[in-house]
Coordinates of C-alpha atoms in Angstrom, one line a residue:
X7 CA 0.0 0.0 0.0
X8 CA 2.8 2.5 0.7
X9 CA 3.6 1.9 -2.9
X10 CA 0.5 2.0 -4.8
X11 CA -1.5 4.5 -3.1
X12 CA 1.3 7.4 -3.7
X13 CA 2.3 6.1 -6.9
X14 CA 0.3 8.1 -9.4
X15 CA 1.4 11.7 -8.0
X16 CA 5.1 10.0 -8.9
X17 CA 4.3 9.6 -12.4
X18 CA 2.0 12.6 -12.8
X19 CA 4.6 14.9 -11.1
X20 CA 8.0 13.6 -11.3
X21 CA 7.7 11.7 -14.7
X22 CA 5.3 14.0 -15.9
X23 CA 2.8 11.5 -17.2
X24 CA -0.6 12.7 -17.8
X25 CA -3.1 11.9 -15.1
X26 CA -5.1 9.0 -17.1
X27 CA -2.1 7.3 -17.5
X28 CA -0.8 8.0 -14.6
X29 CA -3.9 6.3 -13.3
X30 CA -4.0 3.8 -15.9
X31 CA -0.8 2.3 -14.7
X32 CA -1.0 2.3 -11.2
X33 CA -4.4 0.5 -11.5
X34 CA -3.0 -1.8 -14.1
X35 CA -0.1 -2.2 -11.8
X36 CA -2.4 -3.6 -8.9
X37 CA -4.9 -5.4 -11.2
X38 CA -2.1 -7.7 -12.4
X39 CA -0.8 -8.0 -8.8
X40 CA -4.1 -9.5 -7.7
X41 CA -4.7 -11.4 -11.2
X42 CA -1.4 -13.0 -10.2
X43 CA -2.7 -14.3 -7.3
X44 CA -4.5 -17.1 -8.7
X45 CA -1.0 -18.8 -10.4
X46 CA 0.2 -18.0 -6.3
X47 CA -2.8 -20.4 -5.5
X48 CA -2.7 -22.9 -8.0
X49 CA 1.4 -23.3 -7.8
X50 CA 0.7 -23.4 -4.1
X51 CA -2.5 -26.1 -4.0
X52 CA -0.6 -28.3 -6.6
X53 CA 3.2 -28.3 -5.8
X54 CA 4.8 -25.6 -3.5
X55 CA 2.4 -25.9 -0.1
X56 CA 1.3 -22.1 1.5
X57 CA 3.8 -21.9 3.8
X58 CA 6.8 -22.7 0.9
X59 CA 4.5 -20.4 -1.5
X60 CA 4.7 -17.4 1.2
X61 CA 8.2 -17.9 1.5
X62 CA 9.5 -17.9 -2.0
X63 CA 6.9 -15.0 -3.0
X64 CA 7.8 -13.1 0.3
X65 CA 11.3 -12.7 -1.3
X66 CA 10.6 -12.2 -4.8
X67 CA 8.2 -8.9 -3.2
X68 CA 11.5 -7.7 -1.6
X69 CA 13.8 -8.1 -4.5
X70 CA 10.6 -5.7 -6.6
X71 CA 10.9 -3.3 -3.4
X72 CA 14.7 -3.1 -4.4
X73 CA 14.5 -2.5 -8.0
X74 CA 11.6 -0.1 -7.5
X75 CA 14.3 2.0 -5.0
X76 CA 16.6 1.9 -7.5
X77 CA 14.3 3.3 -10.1
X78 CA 13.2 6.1 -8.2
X79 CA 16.7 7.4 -6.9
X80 CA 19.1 7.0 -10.0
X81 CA 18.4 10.5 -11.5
X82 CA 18.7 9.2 -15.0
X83 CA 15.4 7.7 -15.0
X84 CA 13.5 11.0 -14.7
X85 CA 13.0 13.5 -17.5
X86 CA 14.2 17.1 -16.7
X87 CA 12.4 18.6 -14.2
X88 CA 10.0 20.5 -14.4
X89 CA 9.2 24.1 -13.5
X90 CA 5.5 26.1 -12.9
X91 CA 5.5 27.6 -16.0
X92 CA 6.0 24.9 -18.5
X93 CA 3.8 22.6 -16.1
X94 CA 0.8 24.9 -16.6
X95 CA 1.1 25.3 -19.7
X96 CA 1.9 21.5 -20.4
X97 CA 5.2 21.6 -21.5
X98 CA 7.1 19.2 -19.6
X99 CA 9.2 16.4 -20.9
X100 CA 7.4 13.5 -20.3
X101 CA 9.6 10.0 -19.2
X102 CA 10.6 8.2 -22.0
X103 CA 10.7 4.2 -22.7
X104 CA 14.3 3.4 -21.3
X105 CA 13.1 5.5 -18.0
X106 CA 9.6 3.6 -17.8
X107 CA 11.3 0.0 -18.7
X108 CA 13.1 0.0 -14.9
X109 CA 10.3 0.9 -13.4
X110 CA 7.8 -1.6 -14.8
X111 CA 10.2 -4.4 -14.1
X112 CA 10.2 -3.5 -10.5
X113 CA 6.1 -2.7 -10.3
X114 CA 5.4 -6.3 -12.1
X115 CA 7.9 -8.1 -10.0
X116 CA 6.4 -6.9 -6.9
X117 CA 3.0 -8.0 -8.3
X118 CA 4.2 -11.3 -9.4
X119 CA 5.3 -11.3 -5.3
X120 CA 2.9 -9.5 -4.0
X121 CA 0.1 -11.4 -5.7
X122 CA 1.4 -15.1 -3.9
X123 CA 2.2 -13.5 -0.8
X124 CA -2.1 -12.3 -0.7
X125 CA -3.2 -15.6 -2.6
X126 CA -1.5 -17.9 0.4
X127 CA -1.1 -16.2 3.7
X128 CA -4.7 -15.9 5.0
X129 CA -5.0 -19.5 3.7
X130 CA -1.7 -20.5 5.6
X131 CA -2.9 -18.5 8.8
X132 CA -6.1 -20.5 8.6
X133 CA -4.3 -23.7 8.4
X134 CA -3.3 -22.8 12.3
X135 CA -6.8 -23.9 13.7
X136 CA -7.7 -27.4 14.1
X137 CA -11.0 -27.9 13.2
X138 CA -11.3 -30.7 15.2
X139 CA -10.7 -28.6 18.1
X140 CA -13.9 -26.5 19.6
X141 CA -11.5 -24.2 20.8
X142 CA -9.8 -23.6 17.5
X143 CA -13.2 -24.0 15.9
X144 CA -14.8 -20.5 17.7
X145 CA -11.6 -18.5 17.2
X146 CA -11.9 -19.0 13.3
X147 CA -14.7 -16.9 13.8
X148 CA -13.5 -13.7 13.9
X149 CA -9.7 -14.9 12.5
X150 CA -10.5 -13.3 8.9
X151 CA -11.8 -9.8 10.6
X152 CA -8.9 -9.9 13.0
X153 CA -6.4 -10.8 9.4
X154 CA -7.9 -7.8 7.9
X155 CA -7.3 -5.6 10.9
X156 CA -3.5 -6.1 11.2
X157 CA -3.1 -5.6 7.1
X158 CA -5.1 -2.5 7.7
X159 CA -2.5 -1.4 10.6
X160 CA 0.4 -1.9 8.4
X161 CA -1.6 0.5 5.7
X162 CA -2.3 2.8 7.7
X163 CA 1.7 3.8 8.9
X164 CA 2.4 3.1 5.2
X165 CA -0.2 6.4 4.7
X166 CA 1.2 8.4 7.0
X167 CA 4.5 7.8 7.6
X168 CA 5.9 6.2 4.2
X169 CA 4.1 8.2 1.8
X170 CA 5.3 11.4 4.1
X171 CA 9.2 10.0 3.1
X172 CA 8.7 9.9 -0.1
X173 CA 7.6 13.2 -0.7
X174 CA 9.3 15.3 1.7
X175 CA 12.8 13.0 1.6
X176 CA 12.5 11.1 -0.8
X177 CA 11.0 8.1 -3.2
X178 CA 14.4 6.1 -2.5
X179 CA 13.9 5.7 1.2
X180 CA 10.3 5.5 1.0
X181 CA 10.7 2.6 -1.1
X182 CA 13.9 1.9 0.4
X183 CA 11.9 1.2 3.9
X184 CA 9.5 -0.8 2.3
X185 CA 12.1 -3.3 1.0
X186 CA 13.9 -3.6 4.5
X187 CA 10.6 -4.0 5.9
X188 CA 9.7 -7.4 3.5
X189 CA 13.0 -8.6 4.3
X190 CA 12.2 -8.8 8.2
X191 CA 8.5 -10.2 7.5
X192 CA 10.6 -12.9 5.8
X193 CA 12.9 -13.7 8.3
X194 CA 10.2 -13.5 10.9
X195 CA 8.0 -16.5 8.9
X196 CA 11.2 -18.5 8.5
X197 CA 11.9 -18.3 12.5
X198 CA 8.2 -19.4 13.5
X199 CA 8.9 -22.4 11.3
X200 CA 9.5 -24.9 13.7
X201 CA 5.7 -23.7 15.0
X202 CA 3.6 -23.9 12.3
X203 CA 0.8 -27.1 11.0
X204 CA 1.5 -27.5 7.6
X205 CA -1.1 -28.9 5.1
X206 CA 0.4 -31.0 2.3
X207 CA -0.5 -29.8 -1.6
X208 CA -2.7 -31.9 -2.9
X209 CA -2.3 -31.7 -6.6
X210 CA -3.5 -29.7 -9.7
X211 CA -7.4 -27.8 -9.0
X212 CA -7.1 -26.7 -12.4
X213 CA -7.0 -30.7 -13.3
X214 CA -9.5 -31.5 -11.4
X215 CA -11.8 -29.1 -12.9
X216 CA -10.9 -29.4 -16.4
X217 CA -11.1 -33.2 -15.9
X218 CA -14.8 -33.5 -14.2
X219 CA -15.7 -30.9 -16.8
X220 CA -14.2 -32.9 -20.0
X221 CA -16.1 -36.0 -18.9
X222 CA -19.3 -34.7 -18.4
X223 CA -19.0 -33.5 -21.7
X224 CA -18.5 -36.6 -23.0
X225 CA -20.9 -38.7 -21.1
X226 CA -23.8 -35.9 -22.2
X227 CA -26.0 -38.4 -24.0
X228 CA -25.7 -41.1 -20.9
X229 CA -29.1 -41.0 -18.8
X230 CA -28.6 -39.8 -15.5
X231 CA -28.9 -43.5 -12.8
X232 CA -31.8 -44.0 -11.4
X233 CA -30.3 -43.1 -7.8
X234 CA -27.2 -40.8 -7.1
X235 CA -26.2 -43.7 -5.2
X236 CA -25.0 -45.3 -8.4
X237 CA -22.5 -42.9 -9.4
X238 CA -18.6 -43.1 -8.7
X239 CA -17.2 -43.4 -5.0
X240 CA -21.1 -41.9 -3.7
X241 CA -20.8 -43.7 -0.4
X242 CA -17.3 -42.6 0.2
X243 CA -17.9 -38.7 -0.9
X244 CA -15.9 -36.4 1.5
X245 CA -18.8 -33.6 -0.1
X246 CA -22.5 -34.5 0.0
X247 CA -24.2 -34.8 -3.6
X248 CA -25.9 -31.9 -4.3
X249 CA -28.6 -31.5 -7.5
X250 CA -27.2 -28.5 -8.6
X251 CA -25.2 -28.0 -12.0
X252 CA -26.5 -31.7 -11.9
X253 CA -25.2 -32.1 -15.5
X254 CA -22.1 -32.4 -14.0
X255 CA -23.1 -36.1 -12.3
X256 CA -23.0 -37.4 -15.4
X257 CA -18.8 -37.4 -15.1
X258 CA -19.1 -40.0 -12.0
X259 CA -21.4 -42.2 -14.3
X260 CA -19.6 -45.8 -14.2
X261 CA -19.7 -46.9 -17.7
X262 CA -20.2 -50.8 -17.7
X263 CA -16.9 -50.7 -19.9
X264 CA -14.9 -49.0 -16.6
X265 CA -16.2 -51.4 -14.2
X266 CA -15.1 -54.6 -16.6
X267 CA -11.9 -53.3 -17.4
X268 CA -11.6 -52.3 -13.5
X269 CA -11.1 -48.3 -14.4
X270 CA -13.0 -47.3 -12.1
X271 CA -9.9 -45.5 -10.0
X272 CA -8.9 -44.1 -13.7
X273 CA -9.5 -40.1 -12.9
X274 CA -9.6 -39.9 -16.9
X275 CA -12.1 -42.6 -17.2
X276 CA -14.8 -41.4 -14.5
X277 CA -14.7 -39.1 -11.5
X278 CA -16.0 -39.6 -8.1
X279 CA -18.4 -37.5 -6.6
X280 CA -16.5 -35.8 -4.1
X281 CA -14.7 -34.2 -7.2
X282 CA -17.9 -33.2 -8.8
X283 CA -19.4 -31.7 -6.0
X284 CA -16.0 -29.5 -6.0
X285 CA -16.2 -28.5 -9.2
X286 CA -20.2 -27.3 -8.4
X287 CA -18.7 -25.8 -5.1
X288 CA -16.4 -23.6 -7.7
X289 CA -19.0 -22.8 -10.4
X290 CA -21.2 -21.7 -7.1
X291 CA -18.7 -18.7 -6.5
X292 CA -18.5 -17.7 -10.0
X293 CA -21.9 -15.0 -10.3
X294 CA -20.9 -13.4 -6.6
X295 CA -17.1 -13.5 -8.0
X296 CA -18.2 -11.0 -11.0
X297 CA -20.5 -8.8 -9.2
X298 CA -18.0 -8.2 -6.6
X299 CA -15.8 -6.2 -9.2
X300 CA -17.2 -3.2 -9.8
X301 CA -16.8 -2.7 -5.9
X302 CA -12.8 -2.8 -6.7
X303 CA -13.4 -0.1 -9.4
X304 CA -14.8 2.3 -7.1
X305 CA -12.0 1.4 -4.1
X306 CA -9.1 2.2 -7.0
X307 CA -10.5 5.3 -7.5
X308 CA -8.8 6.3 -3.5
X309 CA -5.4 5.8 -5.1
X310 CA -5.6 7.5 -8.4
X311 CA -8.2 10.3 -9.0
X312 CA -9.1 11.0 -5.4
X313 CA -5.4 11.4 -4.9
X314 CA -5.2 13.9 -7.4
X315 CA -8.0 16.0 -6.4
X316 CA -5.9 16.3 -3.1
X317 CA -3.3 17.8 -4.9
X318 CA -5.7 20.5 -6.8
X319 CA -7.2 21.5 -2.8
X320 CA -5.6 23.2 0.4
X321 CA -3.9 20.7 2.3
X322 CA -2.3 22.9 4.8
X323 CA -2.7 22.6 8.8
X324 CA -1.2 25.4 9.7
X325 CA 2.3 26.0 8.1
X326 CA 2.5 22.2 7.6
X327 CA 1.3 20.8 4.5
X328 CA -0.4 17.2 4.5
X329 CA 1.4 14.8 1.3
X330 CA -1.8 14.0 -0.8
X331 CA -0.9 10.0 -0.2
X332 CA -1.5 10.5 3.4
X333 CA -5.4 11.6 2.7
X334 CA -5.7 7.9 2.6
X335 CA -5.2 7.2 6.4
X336 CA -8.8 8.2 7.0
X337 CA -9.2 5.2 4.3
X338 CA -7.6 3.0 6.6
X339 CA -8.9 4.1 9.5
X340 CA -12.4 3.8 8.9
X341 CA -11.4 0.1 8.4
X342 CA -9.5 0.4 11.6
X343 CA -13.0 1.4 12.8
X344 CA -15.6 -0.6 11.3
X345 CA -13.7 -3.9 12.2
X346 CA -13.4 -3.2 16.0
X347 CA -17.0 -2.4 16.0
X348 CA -17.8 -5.5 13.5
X349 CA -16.8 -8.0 16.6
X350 CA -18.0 -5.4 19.5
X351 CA -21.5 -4.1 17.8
X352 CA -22.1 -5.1 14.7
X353 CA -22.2 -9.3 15.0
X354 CA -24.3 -9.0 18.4
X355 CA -26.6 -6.8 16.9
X356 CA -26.7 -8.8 13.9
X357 CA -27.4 -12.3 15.9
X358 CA -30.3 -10.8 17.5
X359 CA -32.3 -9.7 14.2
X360 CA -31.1 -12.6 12.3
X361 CA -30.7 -15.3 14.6
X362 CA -27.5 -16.2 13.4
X363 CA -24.5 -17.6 15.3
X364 CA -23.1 -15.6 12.7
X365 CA -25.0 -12.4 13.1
X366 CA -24.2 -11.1 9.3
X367 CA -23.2 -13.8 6.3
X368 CA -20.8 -13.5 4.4
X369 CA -23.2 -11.9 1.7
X370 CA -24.6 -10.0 3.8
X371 CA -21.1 -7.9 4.7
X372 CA -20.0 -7.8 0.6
X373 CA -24.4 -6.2 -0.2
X374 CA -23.6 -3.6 2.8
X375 CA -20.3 -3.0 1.1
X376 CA -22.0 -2.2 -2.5
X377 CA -24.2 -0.3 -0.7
X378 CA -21.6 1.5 0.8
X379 CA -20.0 2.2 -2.4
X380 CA -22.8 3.6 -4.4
X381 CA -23.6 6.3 -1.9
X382 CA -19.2 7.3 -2.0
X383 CA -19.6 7.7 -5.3
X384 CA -22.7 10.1 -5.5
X385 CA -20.8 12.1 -2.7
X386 CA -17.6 11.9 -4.8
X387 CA -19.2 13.5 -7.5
X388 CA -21.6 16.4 -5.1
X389 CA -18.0 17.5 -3.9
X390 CA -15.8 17.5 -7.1
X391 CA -18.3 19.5 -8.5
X392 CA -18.6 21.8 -5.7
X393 CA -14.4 21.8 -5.5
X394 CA -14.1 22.6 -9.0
X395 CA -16.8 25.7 -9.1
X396 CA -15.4 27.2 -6.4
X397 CA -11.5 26.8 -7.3
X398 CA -12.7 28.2 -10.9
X399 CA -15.1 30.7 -10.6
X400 CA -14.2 32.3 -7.0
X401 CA -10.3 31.1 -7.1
X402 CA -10.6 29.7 -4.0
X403 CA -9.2 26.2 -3.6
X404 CA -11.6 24.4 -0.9
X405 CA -10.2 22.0 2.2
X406 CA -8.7 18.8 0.9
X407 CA -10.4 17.6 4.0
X408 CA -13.9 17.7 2.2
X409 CA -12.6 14.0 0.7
X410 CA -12.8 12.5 3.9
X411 CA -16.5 11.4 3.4
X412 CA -15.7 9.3 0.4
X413 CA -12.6 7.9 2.1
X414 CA -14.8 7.2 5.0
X415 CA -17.7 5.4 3.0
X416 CA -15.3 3.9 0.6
X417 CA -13.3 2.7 4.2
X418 CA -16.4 1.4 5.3
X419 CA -17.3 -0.5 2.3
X420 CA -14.2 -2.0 1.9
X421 CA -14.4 -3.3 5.6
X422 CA -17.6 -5.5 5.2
X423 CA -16.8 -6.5 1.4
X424 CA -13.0 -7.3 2.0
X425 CA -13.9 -9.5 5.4
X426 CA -17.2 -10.9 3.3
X427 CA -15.8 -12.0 0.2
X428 CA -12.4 -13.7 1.9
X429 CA -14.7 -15.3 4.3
X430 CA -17.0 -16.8 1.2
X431 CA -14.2 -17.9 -0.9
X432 CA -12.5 -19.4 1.7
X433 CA -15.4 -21.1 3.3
X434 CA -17.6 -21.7 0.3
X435 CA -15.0 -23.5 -2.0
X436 CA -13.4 -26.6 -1.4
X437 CA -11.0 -27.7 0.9
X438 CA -8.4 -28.6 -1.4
X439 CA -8.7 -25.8 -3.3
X440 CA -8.3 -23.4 -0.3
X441 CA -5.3 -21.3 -2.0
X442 CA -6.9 -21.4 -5.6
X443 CA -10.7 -19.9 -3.3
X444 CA -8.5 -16.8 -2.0
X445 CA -6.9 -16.7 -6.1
X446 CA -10.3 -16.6 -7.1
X447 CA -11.3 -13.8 -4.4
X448 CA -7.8 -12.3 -5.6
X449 CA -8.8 -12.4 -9.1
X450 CA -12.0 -9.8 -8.6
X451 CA -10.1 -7.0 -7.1
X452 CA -8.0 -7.5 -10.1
X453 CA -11.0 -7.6 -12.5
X454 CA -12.2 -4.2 -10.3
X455 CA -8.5 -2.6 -11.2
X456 CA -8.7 -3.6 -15.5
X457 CA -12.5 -2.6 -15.5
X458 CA -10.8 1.0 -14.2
X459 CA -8.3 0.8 -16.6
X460 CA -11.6 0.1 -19.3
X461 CA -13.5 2.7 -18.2
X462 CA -11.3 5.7 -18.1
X463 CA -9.6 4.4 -21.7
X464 CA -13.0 4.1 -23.1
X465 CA -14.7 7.8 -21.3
X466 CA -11.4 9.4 -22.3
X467 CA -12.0 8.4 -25.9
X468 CA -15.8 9.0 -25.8
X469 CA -15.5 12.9 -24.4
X470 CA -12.3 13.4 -26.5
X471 CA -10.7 13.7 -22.7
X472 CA -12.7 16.3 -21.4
X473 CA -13.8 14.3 -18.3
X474 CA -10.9 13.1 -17.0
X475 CA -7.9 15.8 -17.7
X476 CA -4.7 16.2 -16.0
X477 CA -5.5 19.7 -14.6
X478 CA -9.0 18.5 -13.0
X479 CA -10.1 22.4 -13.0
X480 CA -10.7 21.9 -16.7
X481 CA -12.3 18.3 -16.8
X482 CA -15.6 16.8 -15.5
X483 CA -14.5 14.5 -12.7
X484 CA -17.6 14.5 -11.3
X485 CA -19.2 13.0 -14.2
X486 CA -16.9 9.9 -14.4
X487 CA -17.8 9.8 -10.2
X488 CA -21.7 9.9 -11.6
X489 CA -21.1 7.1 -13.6
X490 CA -19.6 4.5 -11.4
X491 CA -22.7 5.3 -9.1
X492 CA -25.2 4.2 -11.6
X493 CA -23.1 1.4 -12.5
X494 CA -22.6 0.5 -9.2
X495 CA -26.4 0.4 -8.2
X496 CA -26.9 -1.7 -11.1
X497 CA -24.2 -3.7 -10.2
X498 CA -25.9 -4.7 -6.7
X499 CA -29.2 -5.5 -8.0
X500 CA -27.6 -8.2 -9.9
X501 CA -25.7 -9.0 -7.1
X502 CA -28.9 -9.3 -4.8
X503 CA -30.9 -11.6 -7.4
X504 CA -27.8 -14.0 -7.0
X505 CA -26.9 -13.8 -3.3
X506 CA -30.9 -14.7 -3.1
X507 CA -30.4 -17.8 -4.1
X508 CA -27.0 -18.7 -3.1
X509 CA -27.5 -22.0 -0.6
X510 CA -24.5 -21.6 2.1
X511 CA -22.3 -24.9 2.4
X512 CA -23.8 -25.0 6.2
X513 CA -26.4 -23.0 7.9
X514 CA -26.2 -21.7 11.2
X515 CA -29.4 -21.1 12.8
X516 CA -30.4 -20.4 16.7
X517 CA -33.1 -22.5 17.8
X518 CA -34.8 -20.2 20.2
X519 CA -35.4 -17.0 21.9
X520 CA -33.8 -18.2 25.2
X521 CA -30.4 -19.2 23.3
X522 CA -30.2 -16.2 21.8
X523 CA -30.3 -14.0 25.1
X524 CA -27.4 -16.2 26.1
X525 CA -25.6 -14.0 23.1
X526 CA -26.6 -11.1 25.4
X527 CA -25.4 -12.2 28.2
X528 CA -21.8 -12.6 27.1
X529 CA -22.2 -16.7 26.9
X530 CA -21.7 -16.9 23.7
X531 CA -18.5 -19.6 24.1
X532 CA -20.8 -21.6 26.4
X533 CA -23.6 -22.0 23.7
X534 CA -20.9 -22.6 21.4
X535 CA -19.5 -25.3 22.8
X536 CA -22.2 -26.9 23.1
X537 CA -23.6 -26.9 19.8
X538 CA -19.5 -27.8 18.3
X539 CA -20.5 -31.0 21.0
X540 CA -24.2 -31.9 19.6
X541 CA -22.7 -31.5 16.3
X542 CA -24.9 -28.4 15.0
X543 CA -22.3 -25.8 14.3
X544 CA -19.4 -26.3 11.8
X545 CA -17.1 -23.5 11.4

């Protein structure tokens, strides 16, 4: 974070790139970092383990950190600098391939890192509880939220204090701290080694998939047994058979063929159902997956355009002035925020409407964060317009302060829909795809970084770049902010007709009103227990 989010006021002012590219690459830059997460996940589920995964991509991230310092402090990979002058009136050198090369090597192999890093460690952490354990069962309740909570701590100081480095001492040692700081959260996972529970990998998802998927296709014409019972390995399914996507039984159909030639443990030749049902456990996450993008478009918009306005706005506290970058703390600390209060008000309050041992679904948390984002944009758009009038008609520049609101909503959002959709993928897919789930997850703030890329490519070509300009005074921000609302609230209605009828793996549901004023009462471990005992509550 203490790269990306002050990234784009590099480029725009030191580089001299114009502010849709500028913003083009950074969100290009992160899109690719969380695309890459799902080659993290698969390398990690089929060969490499998490805990091996972490640990290789942990040091390929510090080695980017390194070439990205390097970048930013030889002076022959700027342009000339620029003065006021030739800046207002556009006349600045902008970088030119040779300077640009360096620097995308560095950006792309921190996303290659970066990407494994987020695609295995919540997956790893989560490998720490023992299921089998109620203990360790009722602490992965709140492990995700409290996984969240520390990233967000680390964001927050690099906000403030990193982003303050590089622009007031400079981009070297900003970037210079972040690289000495991976190489300590390296050696600190390779010293808890001898404490860890490691899971082994457990071959190819990707295989599996393409596999169950290949032989349903060709088994299309068989007729479906008269009893699920009949297909592959049924009584030995570590998934119960479900009847959705049932065209996908017909790969665990025993031909009579298989069963004489005793191929019946030949993957290629049929599947079992516990592989099926996996493969109907992915396809499951798939419509939530896509309408969980958009969300990601509107959360890029913090670390490119909002970032800008802050530039183009009175950011002075008395005589010290605040580094645009470091707008995004209140960002982090609404996150900061909304997760304390998710475990303190939030879930009890939740359990009581909804009678939930959960108190909010998973679903639940990612529709309030939509929500959330809808209303940031509309605001977005009431202040950049209200910024821009009064910077050009009464030469006042306003408080940069006045973008707290959408940092705040957008903070907010981000704090039910991050927590929510780790928590799904996680939970929802399949155990053995568990690193290839948090890919997946991975995958849709990626898609939310490209669809950003799409959108300002495709507006700047439509209004011949009169929305989105590098001097903001003479653009139409707030038009670009007006779109991504009505997109957005599109967006969730699609996104409610499928979390509708979305069936959870397992349902947790309180049985009474007298166990749910035990919630009330603060005996909520007591309860707990004993439903893990009676066998009614699966984490």
């Amino acid at each position: 974070m203490g790269i990306s989010m002050n990234l784009v006021t590099y480029l725009v002012g030191d580089l001299h790139l114009s502010s849709a590219k500028s913003a083009t690459i950074v969100t290009n830059f992160m899109g690719t970092l969380n695309l890459l997460g799902l080659l993290g996940g698969f390398l990690a589920d089929a060969k490499l383990g998490r805990y091996l995964a972490v640990a290789i991509f942990a040091s390929v991230t510090a080695l980017g950190v390194g070439l990205l310092t390097s970048a930013t402090s030889i002076p022959s990979m700027r342009p000339p600098q620029c003065d006021d002058y030739r800046r207002k009136h556009h006349q600045c050198i902008e970088a030119n391939g040779k300077q640009l090369a360096m620097l995308y090597a560095a950006l792309y192999t921190i996303a290659l890192g970066g990407g494994g890093i987020k695609s295995n460690v919540s997956g790893f952490g989560s490998d720490q509880f023992d299921t089998s354990d109620p203990k360790e069962q009722k602490a992965m309740i709140f492990f995700f939220n409290r996984f969240y909570f520390a990233i967000s701590i680390g964001s927050l100081f690099a906000v403030i204090v990193l982003v303050y480095v590089q622009d007031n001492v400079g981009r070297g040692w900003g970037y210079g701290i972040s690289a000495g700081t991976m190489v300590v959260a390296a050696a600190i996972l390779l010293i808890g080694t001898p404490w860890y529970r490691f899971k082994k990998p457990r071959g190819s998802p990707l295989t599996v998939i393409w596999r169950v998927l290949l032989l349903a296709w060709k088994k299309r014409s068989h007729p479906y047994p008269d009893h699920p019972s009949l297909l592959n390995e049924y009584q030995n399914a570590k998934v119960p058979h479900t009847e959705k996507f049932k065209c996908l039984d017909k790969a665990a159909i025993i031909e009579d063929n298989a069963v004489a030639n005793e191929n019946k443990n030949n993957s290629w030749i049929v599947s079992t159902v516990t592989e099926v049902e996996e493969v109907k456990m992915v396809l499951k996450l798939l419509p939530i997956w896509a309408t969980c993008i958009l969300f990601w478009t509107v959360y890029s918009q913090m670390t490119t355009f909002t970032v800008e306005q802050a530039t183009f706005m009175n950011r002075k506290i008395g005589s010290f002035t605040v580094p645009s970058g470091s707008l995004s703390a209140f960002l982090f600390i609404t996150i900061l925020l909304f997760t304390s209060l998710n475990e303190k008000v939030f879930v009890p309050l939740a359990r009581k409407i909804t009678h939930s041992i959960q108190g909010m679904t998973s679903l639940q948390r990612v529709g309030t964060g939509l929500i959330f984002s809808v209303i940031a944009m509309i605001v977005s758009a009431v202040i950049e317009q209200q910024r821009r009038e009064t910077s050009v008609q009464k030469h006042i520049q306003k408080s940069a302060f006045w973008l707290v609101p959408q940092y705040f909503l957008v903070g907010a959002g981000e704090a039910f829909v991050y927590v929510g959709q780790l928590e799904f993928f996680i939970r929802e897919g399949p155990e053995r795809m568990k690193s290839m789930s948090t890919g997946l997850f991975l995958s849709a703030i990626s898609m939310g970084m490209f669809v950003s890329s799409m959108l300002v490519s495709i507006v700047d070509k439509i209004t011949n770049k009169h929305w989105l300009r590098s001097n903001l005074n003479k653009g139409k921000l707030n038009n670009f902010y007006w779109l991504l609302a009505v997109l957005g609230l599109l967006n969730f209605m699609v996104f409610l007709f499928f979390a509708m009828k979305h069936q959870y793996n397992v349902q947790h549901r309180v049985k009474g009103d007298k166990e749910l004023e035990n919630f009330n009462d603060g005996k909520v471990e007591d309860l707990e227990n004993n439903w893990i005992a009676e066998g009614k509550m699966e984490l």
